[in-house]
């Protein structure tokens, strides 16, 4: 099977997490690398990483746990899991139930282009609308 279940972006994210862990790089953004909790006796002192996995139909939580994953949530054939960073590639390569594994990626805000991408500039200009809308005078409440 090889490591077909771990996509290229996830492999790059794993390399980045390891570089940060070893002190070779500073963390540029938030990446889900967490310490094991004090009451977690099933994990050694290694760091844990979160992942989203797509599993074969009919896969159970127990099957994932038997492969060394801590299941945070599962719905249908998608599960949110965590595992020791040192075991990510082994689990991805040897799993009998995981079809695809995706690790978190550092995200960077793109506020410089967000207004144009979602069409706010066109709405403020009134393009294709009876008038321009800016939100002035609008009151918003959260209940």
XYZ file of C-alpha atoms in Angstrom:
143
model
C 0.000 0.000 0.000
C 2.844 2.457 0.678
C 1.811 5.857 2.002
C -0.949 6.501 -0.485
C -3.343 7.353 2.359
C -1.240 10.384 3.446
C -1.506 13.135 0.808
C 1.418 15.319 -0.245
C 0.227 18.406 1.650
C -0.110 16.321 4.809
C 3.418 14.971 4.359
C 4.686 18.551 4.056
C 2.695 19.563 7.146
C 4.196 16.628 9.059
C 7.729 17.681 8.043
C 6.952 21.222 9.234
C 5.562 19.951 12.570
C 8.691 17.848 13.107
C 10.948 20.800 12.297
C 9.062 22.938 14.810
C 9.194 20.135 17.387
C 12.956 19.770 16.994
C 13.463 23.526 17.317
C 14.715 23.945 13.754
C 11.823 26.256 12.820
C 9.385 28.616 14.461
C 5.708 27.910 14.078
C 4.355 30.296 11.393
C 0.690 29.662 12.174
C -1.471 27.413 14.283
C -0.964 23.706 13.689
C -2.682 21.016 15.743
C 0.267 19.619 17.669
C -0.690 18.998 21.259
C 0.892 17.541 24.371
C -0.629 14.361 25.791
C -2.749 15.076 28.844
C -1.514 14.092 32.283
C -4.267 11.476 32.666
C -3.541 9.879 29.295
C -1.614 6.733 30.129
C -1.936 5.209 26.653
C 0.523 7.667 25.116
C 4.177 8.121 25.830
C 5.738 11.553 26.187
C 5.629 12.147 22.427
C 3.558 14.852 20.787
C 0.141 14.102 19.379
C -1.208 15.323 16.052
C -4.785 15.565 14.918
C -6.032 14.297 11.585
C -9.175 13.834 9.589
C -9.465 10.368 8.111
C -11.791 8.801 5.566
C -12.322 5.140 6.395
C -13.843 2.168 4.629
C -17.613 1.787 4.954
C -18.574 -0.088 8.098
C -15.398 0.794 9.998
C -15.998 1.132 13.733
C -14.471 3.377 16.352
C -12.993 0.271 17.978
C -11.168 -0.681 14.766
C -9.557 2.754 14.606
C -8.570 2.584 18.263
C -7.046 -0.869 17.672
C -4.780 0.738 15.060
C -3.440 3.214 17.630
C -5.724 6.172 16.971
C -7.586 8.189 19.578
C -10.993 8.888 18.056
C -12.341 12.348 18.877
C -15.462 12.117 16.723
C -16.836 9.896 13.986
C -19.719 10.326 11.577
C -20.266 7.933 8.708
C -16.930 7.197 7.110
C -15.176 10.366 8.382
C -13.361 10.490 11.716
C -11.400 13.122 13.611
C -8.522 11.384 15.322
C -5.239 12.035 17.081
C -2.104 9.924 17.156
C 1.546 10.189 18.195
C 3.499 12.295 15.687
C 6.129 9.567 15.369
C 3.532 7.027 14.230
C 1.647 9.030 11.579
C 3.420 7.544 8.562
C 3.322 3.998 9.946
C -0.391 4.175 10.726
C -1.159 5.710 7.316
C 0.868 3.063 5.482
C -0.259 0.003 7.431
C -3.895 0.767 8.232
C -6.430 -1.737 6.968
C -9.365 0.661 7.338
C -8.057 4.163 6.501
C -8.564 5.215 2.898
C -7.203 8.745 3.261
C -5.570 10.736 6.056
C -5.300 14.521 6.094
C -3.253 16.431 8.664
C -3.994 20.049 9.600
C -2.199 22.783 7.734
C -1.086 26.167 8.972
C -3.527 28.748 7.710
C -2.697 32.330 6.817
C -5.263 35.129 6.653
C -5.707 36.641 3.206
C -7.577 39.774 4.239
C -5.931 41.738 1.441
C -8.060 39.894 -1.158
C -11.032 38.674 0.902
C -13.344 41.618 0.094
C -12.965 41.156 -3.665
C -13.206 37.354 -3.519
C -16.517 37.306 -1.622
C -17.974 40.238 -3.552
C -18.120 42.877 -0.830
C -16.629 45.548 -3.101
C -19.388 44.947 -5.698
C -22.103 45.173 -3.027
C -20.649 48.406 -1.621
C -20.545 49.823 -5.161
C -24.089 48.629 -5.890
C -22.998 46.646 -8.952
C -26.041 44.785 -10.278
C -28.152 45.993 -7.334
C -30.803 48.724 -7.115
C -28.524 50.623 -4.711
C -25.204 50.338 -2.904
C -25.225 48.528 0.437
C -22.605 49.262 3.071
C -24.242 48.057 6.251
C -24.504 51.609 7.591
C -27.390 51.895 10.040
C -27.760 48.121 10.431
C -28.065 46.817 13.968
C -27.111 43.209 14.613
C -28.016 41.209 17.670
C -27.006 37.752 18.817
C -29.543 35.830 20.829
